[in-house]
mmCIF file with all atom_site columns, C-alpha atoms in Angstrom:
data_model
loop_
_atom_site.group_PDB
_atom_site.id
_atom_site.type_symbol
_atom_site.label_atom_id
_atom_site.label_alt_id
_atom_site.label_comp_id
_atom_site.label_asym_id
_atom_site.label_entity_id
_atom_site.label_seq_id
_atom_site.pdbx_PDB_ins_code
_atom_site.Cartn_x
_atom_site.Cartn_y
_atom_site.Cartn_z
_atom_site.occupancy
_atom_site.B_iso_or_equiv
_atom_site.pdbx_formal_charge
_atom_site.auth_seq_id
_atom_site.auth_comp_id
_atom_site.auth_asym_id
_atom_site.auth_atom_id
_atom_site.pdbx_PDB_model_num
ATOM 1   C CA . UNK A 1 1   ? -16.612 -13.510 -14.333 1.00 74.00 ? 1   UNK A CA 1
ATOM 2   C CA . UNK A 1 2   ? -14.990 -14.899 -17.485 1.00 75.00 ? 2   UNK A CA 1
ATOM 3   C CA . UNK A 1 3   ? -13.044 -17.414 -15.343 1.00 81.00 ? 3   UNK A CA 1
ATOM 4   C CA . UNK A 1 4   ? -16.298 -18.697 -13.837 1.00 84.00 ? 4   UNK A CA 1
ATOM 5   C CA . UNK A 1 5   ? -17.915 -19.071 -17.258 1.00 88.00 ? 5   UNK A CA 1
ATOM 6   C CA . UNK A 1 6   ? -14.834 -20.865 -18.578 1.00 87.00 ? 6   UNK A CA 1
ATOM 7   C CA . UNK A 1 7   ? -14.819 -23.227 -15.568 1.00 87.00 ? 7   UNK A CA 1
ATOM 8   C CA . UNK A 1 8   ? -18.499 -23.988 -16.082 1.00 90.00 ? 8   UNK A CA 1
ATOM 9   C CA . UNK A 1 9   ? -17.898 -24.671 -19.763 1.00 92.00 ? 9   UNK A CA 1
ATOM 10  C CA . UNK A 1 10  ? -14.897 -26.932 -19.018 1.00 92.00 ? 10  UNK A CA 1
ATOM 11  C CA . UNK A 1 11  ? -16.799 -28.913 -16.383 1.00 91.00 ? 11  UNK A CA 1
ATOM 12  C CA . UNK A 1 12  ? -19.871 -29.206 -18.618 1.00 93.00 ? 12  UNK A CA 1
ATOM 13  C CA . UNK A 1 13  ? -17.861 -30.518 -21.567 1.00 94.00 ? 13  UNK A CA 1
ATOM 14  C CA . UNK A 1 14  ? -15.907 -32.944 -19.374 1.00 93.00 ? 14  UNK A CA 1
ATOM 15  C CA . UNK A 1 15  ? -19.009 -34.207 -17.574 1.00 92.00 ? 15  UNK A CA 1
ATOM 16  C CA . UNK A 1 16  ? -20.727 -34.581 -20.925 1.00 92.00 ? 16  UNK A CA 1
ATOM 17  C CA . UNK A 1 17  ? -17.873 -36.783 -22.126 1.00 92.00 ? 17  UNK A CA 1
ATOM 18  C CA . UNK A 1 18  ? -17.964 -38.825 -18.906 1.00 90.00 ? 18  UNK A CA 1
ATOM 19  C CA . UNK A 1 19  ? -21.709 -39.415 -19.346 1.00 89.00 ? 19  UNK A CA 1
ATOM 20  C CA . UNK A 1 20  ? -21.260 -40.327 -23.011 1.00 90.00 ? 20  UNK A CA 1
ATOM 21  C CA . UNK A 1 21  ? -18.416 -42.740 -22.261 1.00 88.00 ? 21  UNK A CA 1
ATOM 22  C CA . UNK A 1 22  ? -20.347 -44.277 -19.380 1.00 85.00 ? 22  UNK A CA 1
ATOM 23  C CA . UNK A 1 23  ? -23.307 -44.890 -21.690 1.00 86.00 ? 23  UNK A CA 1
ATOM 24  C CA . UNK A 1 24  ? -20.988 -46.504 -24.254 1.00 84.00 ? 24  UNK A CA 1
ATOM 25  C CA . UNK A 1 25  ? -18.963 -48.559 -21.751 1.00 79.00 ? 25  UNK A CA 1
ATOM 26  C CA . UNK A 1 26  ? -21.885 -49.597 -19.560 1.00 75.00 ? 26  UNK A CA 1
ATOM 27  C CA . UNK A 1 27  ? -22.542 -49.612 -15.857 1.00 67.00 ? 27  UNK A CA 1
ATOM 28  C CA . UNK A 1 28  ? -19.192 -51.174 -15.038 1.00 68.00 ? 28  UNK A CA 1
ATOM 29  C CA . UNK A 1 29  ? -17.636 -47.730 -15.572 1.00 71.00 ? 29  UNK A CA 1
ATOM 30  C CA . UNK A 1 30  ? -18.359 -46.713 -11.987 1.00 71.00 ? 30  UNK A CA 1
ATOM 31  C CA . UNK A 1 31  ? -18.631 -50.106 -10.338 1.00 68.00 ? 31  UNK A CA 1
ATOM 32  C CA . UNK A 1 32  ? -16.594 -51.308 -7.416  1.00 68.00 ? 32  UNK A CA 1
ATOM 33  C CA . UNK A 1 33  ? -16.329 -54.863 -8.701  1.00 70.00 ? 33  UNK A CA 1
ATOM 34  C CA . UNK A 1 34  ? -12.552 -54.841 -8.397  1.00 75.00 ? 34  UNK A CA 1
ATOM 35  C CA . UNK A 1 35  ? -9.816  -52.701 -6.937  1.00 75.00 ? 35  UNK A CA 1
ATOM 36  C CA . UNK A 1 36  ? -8.899  -51.729 -10.482 1.00 79.00 ? 36  UNK A CA 1
ATOM 37  C CA . UNK A 1 37  ? -12.439 -50.425 -11.135 1.00 80.00 ? 37  UNK A CA 1
ATOM 38  C CA . UNK A 1 38  ? -12.240 -48.371 -7.954  1.00 80.00 ? 38  UNK A CA 1
ATOM 39  C CA . UNK A 1 39  ? -8.860  -46.906 -8.960  1.00 83.00 ? 39  UNK A CA 1
ATOM 40  C CA . UNK A 1 40  ? -10.208 -45.921 -12.389 1.00 85.00 ? 40  UNK A CA 1
ATOM 41  C CA . UNK A 1 41  ? -13.251 -44.254 -10.790 1.00 85.00 ? 41  UNK A CA 1
ATOM 42  C CA . UNK A 1 42  ? -10.980 -42.212 -8.493  1.00 88.00 ? 42  UNK A CA 1
ATOM 43  C CA . UNK A 1 43  ? -8.760  -41.303 -11.460 1.00 92.00 ? 43  UNK A CA 1
ATOM 44  C CA . UNK A 1 44  ? -11.807 -40.084 -13.427 1.00 91.00 ? 44  UNK A CA 1
ATOM 45  C CA . UNK A 1 45  ? -12.765 -37.837 -10.545 1.00 91.00 ? 45  UNK A CA 1
ATOM 46  C CA . UNK A 1 46  ? -9.229  -36.539 -10.386 1.00 95.00 ? 46  UNK A CA 1
ATOM 47  C CA . UNK A 1 47  ? -9.235  -35.723 -14.115 1.00 95.00 ? 47  UNK A CA 1
ATOM 48  C CA . UNK A 1 48  ? -12.556 -33.897 -13.768 1.00 93.00 ? 48  UNK A CA 1
ATOM 49  C CA . UNK A 1 49  ? -11.187 -31.896 -10.829 1.00 93.00 ? 49  UNK A CA 1
ATOM 50  C CA . UNK A 1 50  ? -8.012  -31.044 -12.760 1.00 93.00 ? 50  UNK A CA 1
ATOM 51  C CA . UNK A 1 51  ? -10.022 -29.854 -15.764 1.00 92.00 ? 51  UNK A CA 1
ATOM 52  C CA . UNK A 1 52  ? -12.220 -27.719 -13.513 1.00 88.00 ? 52  UNK A CA 1
ATOM 53  C CA . UNK A 1 53  ? -9.400  -26.168 -11.503 1.00 88.00 ? 53  UNK A CA 1
ATOM 54  C CA . UNK A 1 54  ? -6.583  -25.805 -14.054 1.00 89.00 ? 54  UNK A CA 1
ATOM 55  C CA . UNK A 1 55  ? -7.747  -23.312 -16.661 1.00 85.00 ? 55  UNK A CA 1
ATOM 56  C CA . UNK A 1 56  ? -4.212  -22.964 -18.067 1.00 88.00 ? 56  UNK A CA 1
ATOM 57  C CA . UNK A 1 57  ? -4.104  -26.603 -19.198 1.00 89.00 ? 57  UNK A CA 1
ATOM 58  C CA . UNK A 1 58  ? -5.825  -27.396 -22.490 1.00 93.00 ? 58  UNK A CA 1
ATOM 59  C CA . UNK A 1 59  ? -9.205  -29.075 -21.968 1.00 94.00 ? 59  UNK A CA 1
ATOM 60  C CA . UNK A 1 60  ? -8.238  -31.600 -24.635 1.00 95.00 ? 60  UNK A CA 1
ATOM 61  C CA . UNK A 1 61  ? -5.608  -33.022 -22.244 1.00 95.00 ? 61  UNK A CA 1
ATOM 62  C CA . UNK A 1 62  ? -8.347  -33.883 -19.756 1.00 94.00 ? 62  UNK A CA 1
ATOM 63  C CA . UNK A 1 63  ? -10.670 -35.240 -22.429 1.00 95.00 ? 63  UNK A CA 1
ATOM 64  C CA . UNK A 1 64  ? -7.936  -37.492 -23.831 1.00 96.00 ? 64  UNK A CA 1
ATOM 65  C CA . UNK A 1 65  ? -7.080  -38.645 -20.300 1.00 95.00 ? 65  UNK A CA 1
ATOM 66  C CA . UNK A 1 66  ? -10.722 -39.663 -19.787 1.00 94.00 ? 66  UNK A CA 1
ATOM 67  C CA . UNK A 1 67  ? -10.784 -41.483 -23.123 1.00 95.00 ? 67  UNK A CA 1
ATOM 68  C CA . UNK A 1 68  ? -7.607  -43.319 -22.142 1.00 95.00 ? 68  UNK A CA 1
ATOM 69  C CA . UNK A 1 69  ? -9.003  -44.293 -18.720 1.00 93.00 ? 69  UNK A CA 1
ATOM 70  C CA . UNK A 1 70  ? -12.197 -45.677 -20.239 1.00 91.00 ? 70  UNK A CA 1
ATOM 71  C CA . UNK A 1 71  ? -10.233 -47.531 -22.939 1.00 93.00 ? 71  UNK A CA 1
ATOM 72  C CA . UNK A 1 72  ? -7.885  -49.096 -20.391 1.00 92.00 ? 72  UNK A CA 1
ATOM 73  C CA . UNK A 1 73  ? -10.788 -50.041 -18.111 1.00 88.00 ? 73  UNK A CA 1
ATOM 74  C CA . UNK A 1 74  ? -12.708 -51.696 -20.949 1.00 90.00 ? 74  UNK A CA 1
ATOM 75  C CA . UNK A 1 75  ? -9.586  -53.533 -22.127 1.00 92.00 ? 75  UNK A CA 1
ATOM 76  C CA . UNK A 1 76  ? -8.752  -54.810 -18.637 1.00 90.00 ? 76  UNK A CA 1
ATOM 77  C CA . UNK A 1 77  ? -12.405 -55.814 -18.059 1.00 86.00 ? 77  UNK A CA 1
ATOM 78  C CA . UNK A 1 78  ? -12.376 -57.896 -21.258 1.00 90.00 ? 78  UNK A CA 1
ATOM 79  C CA . UNK A 1 79  ? -9.008  -59.421 -20.391 1.00 93.00 ? 79  UNK A CA 1
ATOM 80  C CA . UNK A 1 80  ? -10.207 -60.259 -16.848 1.00 88.00 ? 80  UNK A CA 1
ATOM 81  C CA . UNK A 1 81  ? -13.239 -62.089 -18.207 1.00 89.00 ? 81  UNK A CA 1
ATOM 82  C CA . UNK A 1 82  ? -11.107 -64.134 -20.621 1.00 95.00 ? 82  UNK A CA 1
ATOM 83  C CA . UNK A 1 83  ? -8.028  -64.914 -18.541 1.00 94.00 ? 83  UNK A CA 1
ATOM 84  C CA . UNK A 1 84  ? -7.789  -66.194 -14.977 1.00 90.00 ? 84  UNK A CA 1
ATOM 85  C CA . UNK A 1 85  ? -4.151  -65.056 -14.909 1.00 92.00 ? 85  UNK A CA 1
ATOM 86  C CA . UNK A 1 86  ? -5.128  -61.454 -15.681 1.00 90.00 ? 86  UNK A CA 1
ATOM 87  C CA . UNK A 1 87  ? -7.929  -61.636 -13.126 1.00 87.00 ? 87  UNK A CA 1
ATOM 88  C CA . UNK A 1 88  ? -5.524  -62.958 -10.456 1.00 83.00 ? 88  UNK A CA 1
ATOM 89  C CA . UNK A 1 89  ? -3.032  -60.203 -11.282 1.00 86.00 ? 89  UNK A CA 1
ATOM 90  C CA . UNK A 1 90  ? -5.514  -57.317 -11.245 1.00 84.00 ? 90  UNK A CA 1
ATOM 91  C CA . UNK A 1 91  ? -8.006  -58.334 -8.555  1.00 83.00 ? 91  UNK A CA 1
ATOM 92  C CA . UNK A 1 92  ? -7.678  -58.663 -4.824  1.00 82.00 ? 92  UNK A CA 1
ATOM 93  C CA . UNK A 1 93  ? -8.841  -61.922 -3.297  1.00 88.00 ? 93  UNK A CA 1
ATOM 94  C CA . UNK A 1 94  ? -11.774 -61.930 -0.856  1.00 93.00 ? 94  UNK A CA 1
ATOM 95  C CA . UNK A 1 95  ? -10.741 -62.901 2.676   1.00 96.00 ? 95  UNK A CA 1
ATOM 96  C CA . UNK A 1 96  ? -12.779 -64.838 5.254   1.00 97.00 ? 96  UNK A CA 1
ATOM 97  C CA . UNK A 1 97  ? -12.836 -62.868 8.522   1.00 97.00 ? 97  UNK A CA 1
ATOM 98  C CA . UNK A 1 98  ? -15.340 -64.918 10.516  1.00 97.00 ? 98  UNK A CA 1
ATOM 99  C CA . UNK A 1 99  ? -16.636 -68.451 10.062  1.00 96.00 ? 99  UNK A CA 1
ATOM 100 C CA . UNK A 1 100 ? -19.437 -70.225 11.922  1.00 94.00 ? 100 UNK A CA 1
ATOM 101 C CA . UNK A 1 101 ? -19.498 -67.680 14.750  1.00 95.00 ? 101 UNK A CA 1
ATOM 102 C CA . UNK A 1 102 ? -15.713 -67.647 15.276  1.00 96.00 ? 102 UNK A CA 1
ATOM 103 C CA . UNK A 1 103 ? -13.432 -64.752 14.438  1.00 97.00 ? 103 UNK A CA 1
ATOM 104 C CA . UNK A 1 104 ? -10.397 -65.691 12.352  1.00 98.00 ? 104 UNK A CA 1
ATOM 105 C CA . UNK A 1 105 ? -8.002  -63.318 14.128  1.00 97.00 ? 105 UNK A CA 1
ATOM 106 C CA . UNK A 1 106 ? -5.078  -63.868 11.738  1.00 97.00 ? 106 UNK A CA 1
ATOM 107 C CA . UNK A 1 107 ? -7.286  -62.908 8.765   1.00 97.00 ? 107 UNK A CA 1
ATOM 108 C CA . UNK A 1 108 ? -8.770  -60.000 10.710  1.00 96.00 ? 108 UNK A CA 1
ATOM 109 C CA . UNK A 1 109 ? -5.230  -58.615 11.218  1.00 96.00 ? 109 UNK A CA 1
ATOM 110 C CA . UNK A 1 110 ? -4.321  -59.384 7.593   1.00 94.00 ? 110 UNK A CA 1
ATOM 111 C CA . UNK A 1 111 ? -7.302  -57.296 6.442   1.00 94.00 ? 111 UNK A CA 1
ATOM 112 C CA . UNK A 1 112 ? -6.217  -54.417 8.682   1.00 94.00 ? 112 UNK A CA 1
ATOM 113 C CA . UNK A 1 113 ? -9.475  -54.621 10.607  1.00 95.00 ? 113 UNK A CA 1
ATOM 114 C CA . UNK A 1 114 ? -10.030 -54.417 14.342  1.00 96.00 ? 114 UNK A CA 1
ATOM 115 C CA . UNK A 1 115 ? -12.544 -56.348 16.393  1.00 96.00 ? 115 UNK A CA 1
ATOM 116 C CA . UNK A 1 116 ? -14.417 -53.056 16.744  1.00 96.00 ? 116 UNK A CA 1
ATOM 117 C CA . UNK A 1 117 ? -14.563 -52.716 12.927  1.00 96.00 ? 117 UNK A CA 1
ATOM 118 C CA . UNK A 1 118 ? -15.937 -56.251 12.666  1.00 97.00 ? 118 UNK A CA 1
ATOM 119 C CA . UNK A 1 119 ? -18.554 -55.654 15.352  1.00 97.00 ? 119 UNK A CA 1
ATOM 120 C CA . UNK A 1 120 ? -19.631 -52.479 13.570  1.00 97.00 ? 120 UNK A CA 1
ATOM 121 C CA . UNK A 1 121 ? -20.099 -54.380 10.295  1.00 97.00 ? 121 UNK A CA 1
ATOM 122 C CA . UNK A 1 122 ? -22.081 -57.081 12.112  1.00 97.00 ? 122 UNK A CA 1
ATOM 123 C CA . UNK A 1 123 ? -24.359 -54.422 13.604  1.00 97.00 ? 123 UNK A CA 1
ATOM 124 C CA . UNK A 1 124 ? -24.824 -52.793 10.175  1.00 97.00 ? 124 UNK A CA 1
ATOM 125 C CA . UNK A 1 125 ? -25.930 -56.188 8.834   1.00 97.00 ? 125 UNK A CA 1
ATOM 126 C CA . UNK A 1 126 ? -28.416 -56.633 11.709  1.00 97.00 ? 126 UNK A CA 1
ATOM 127 C CA . UNK A 1 127 ? -26.620 -59.706 13.027  1.00 95.00 ? 127 UNK A CA 1
ATOM 128 C CA . UNK A 1 128 ? -28.069 -60.317 16.484  1.00 93.00 ? 128 UNK A CA 1
ATOM 129 C CA . UNK A 1 129 ? -26.329 -63.549 17.462  1.00 94.00 ? 129 UNK A CA 1
ATOM 130 C CA . UNK A 1 130 ? -22.710 -64.439 16.703  1.00 94.00 ? 130 UNK A CA 1
ATOM 131 C CA . UNK A 1 131 ? -23.673 -68.118 16.607  1.00 93.00 ? 131 UNK A CA 1
ATOM 132 C CA . UNK A 1 132 ? -25.876 -67.385 13.579  1.00 94.00 ? 132 UNK A CA 1
ATOM 133 C CA . UNK A 1 133 ? -23.097 -65.632 11.668  1.00 96.00 ? 133 UNK A CA 1
ATOM 134 C CA . UNK A 1 134 ? -22.005 -68.174 9.072   1.00 96.00 ? 134 UNK A CA 1
ATOM 135 C CA . UNK A 1 135 ? -19.363 -66.045 7.378   1.00 97.00 ? 135 UNK A CA 1
ATOM 136 C CA . UNK A 1 136 ? -17.972 -62.533 7.238   1.00 97.00 ? 136 UNK A CA 1
ATOM 137 C CA . UNK A 1 137 ? -16.005 -61.813 4.073   1.00 97.00 ? 137 UNK A CA 1
ATOM 138 C CA . UNK A 1 138 ? -13.719 -58.873 3.411   1.00 95.00 ? 138 UNK A CA 1
ATOM 139 C CA . UNK A 1 139 ? -14.485 -58.491 -0.293  1.00 90.00 ? 139 UNK A CA 1
ATOM 140 C CA . UNK A 1 140 ? -11.999 -57.613 -3.019  1.00 83.00 ? 140 UNK A CA 1
ATOM 141 C CA . UNK A 1 141 ? -13.669 -54.192 -3.269  1.00 79.00 ? 141 UNK A CA 1
ATOM 142 C CA . UNK A 1 142 ? -13.112 -53.381 0.411   1.00 84.00 ? 142 UNK A CA 1
ATOM 143 C CA . UNK A 1 143 ? -16.755 -54.012 1.293   1.00 88.00 ? 143 UNK A CA 1
ATOM 144 C CA . UNK A 1 144 ? -17.623 -56.436 4.080   1.00 95.00 ? 144 UNK A CA 1
ATOM 145 C CA . UNK A 1 145 ? -20.303 -59.079 3.487   1.00 96.00 ? 145 UNK A CA 1
ATOM 146 C CA . UNK A 1 146 ? -22.056 -60.716 6.429   1.00 97.00 ? 146 UNK A CA 1
ATOM 147 C CA . UNK A 1 147 ? -23.852 -64.010 5.800   1.00 97.00 ? 147 UNK A CA 1
ATOM 148 C CA . UNK A 1 148 ? -26.095 -64.769 8.753   1.00 95.00 ? 148 UNK A CA 1
ATOM 149 C CA . UNK A 1 149 ? -29.437 -66.261 9.674   1.00 90.00 ? 149 UNK A CA 1
ATOM 150 C CA . UNK A 1 150 ? -31.061 -69.603 10.273  1.00 85.00 ? 150 UNK A CA 1
ATOM 151 C CA . UNK A 1 151 ? -30.211 -71.193 6.902   1.00 84.00 ? 151 UNK A CA 1
ATOM 152 C CA . UNK A 1 152 ? -26.954 -72.681 5.658   1.00 87.00 ? 152 UNK A CA 1
ATOM 153 C CA . UNK A 1 153 ? -24.512 -71.005 3.276   1.00 91.00 ? 153 UNK A CA 1
ATOM 154 C CA . UNK A 1 154 ? -24.368 -72.535 -0.180  1.00 92.00 ? 154 UNK A CA 1
ATOM 155 C CA . UNK A 1 155 ? -20.708 -73.571 -0.709  1.00 93.00 ? 155 UNK A CA 1
ATOM 156 C CA . UNK A 1 156 ? -20.584 -71.829 -4.096  1.00 95.00 ? 156 UNK A CA 1
ATOM 157 C CA . UNK A 1 157 ? -20.870 -68.477 -2.297  1.00 94.00 ? 157 UNK A CA 1
ATOM 158 C CA . UNK A 1 158 ? -17.521 -69.102 -0.606  1.00 95.00 ? 158 UNK A CA 1
ATOM 159 C CA . UNK A 1 159 ? -15.646 -70.240 -3.725  1.00 92.00 ? 159 UNK A CA 1
ATOM 160 C CA . UNK A 1 160 ? -12.552 -68.123 -4.296  1.00 89.00 ? 160 UNK A CA 1
ATOM 161 C CA . UNK A 1 161 ? -12.589 -66.783 -0.726  1.00 95.00 ? 161 UNK A CA 1
ATOM 162 C CA . UNK A 1 162 ? -9.229  -67.153 1.012   1.00 94.00 ? 162 UNK A CA 1
ATOM 163 C CA . UNK A 1 163 ? -9.453  -68.869 4.389   1.00 91.00 ? 163 UNK A CA 1
#
């Protein structure tokens, strides 16, 4: 029973710190804006799990690990916004998978996607006609964006997307 109470206390303290740090750092803390953000989010979950399941390790180790993760994430986020070189180093580049109704098979393979994956994403986006699919982009976060419909795509939306 004491082990359960200790686990609850450890998780409560760690979650409390995560909530506090998230409030201080802002919404970006759990965003998927870049691959780096995703990696930090996974690492935070791993630290929380370690604190909850390793009662022999001092809780301060986990709390300091969380502080370090948030500090590194905030530092990299600031550096990304100020330096294109840092942004290019840290971030993945979005990749065009489909353009004007045509599948770019080389890019599809490069993204590690199959035609079945692409068709599934098109269905999720309610794309009814391949001829009305202007662009499918494999985003830096791993998400897939489908731009479709009767209108035209504003060129600015495709800036920075690798063809």
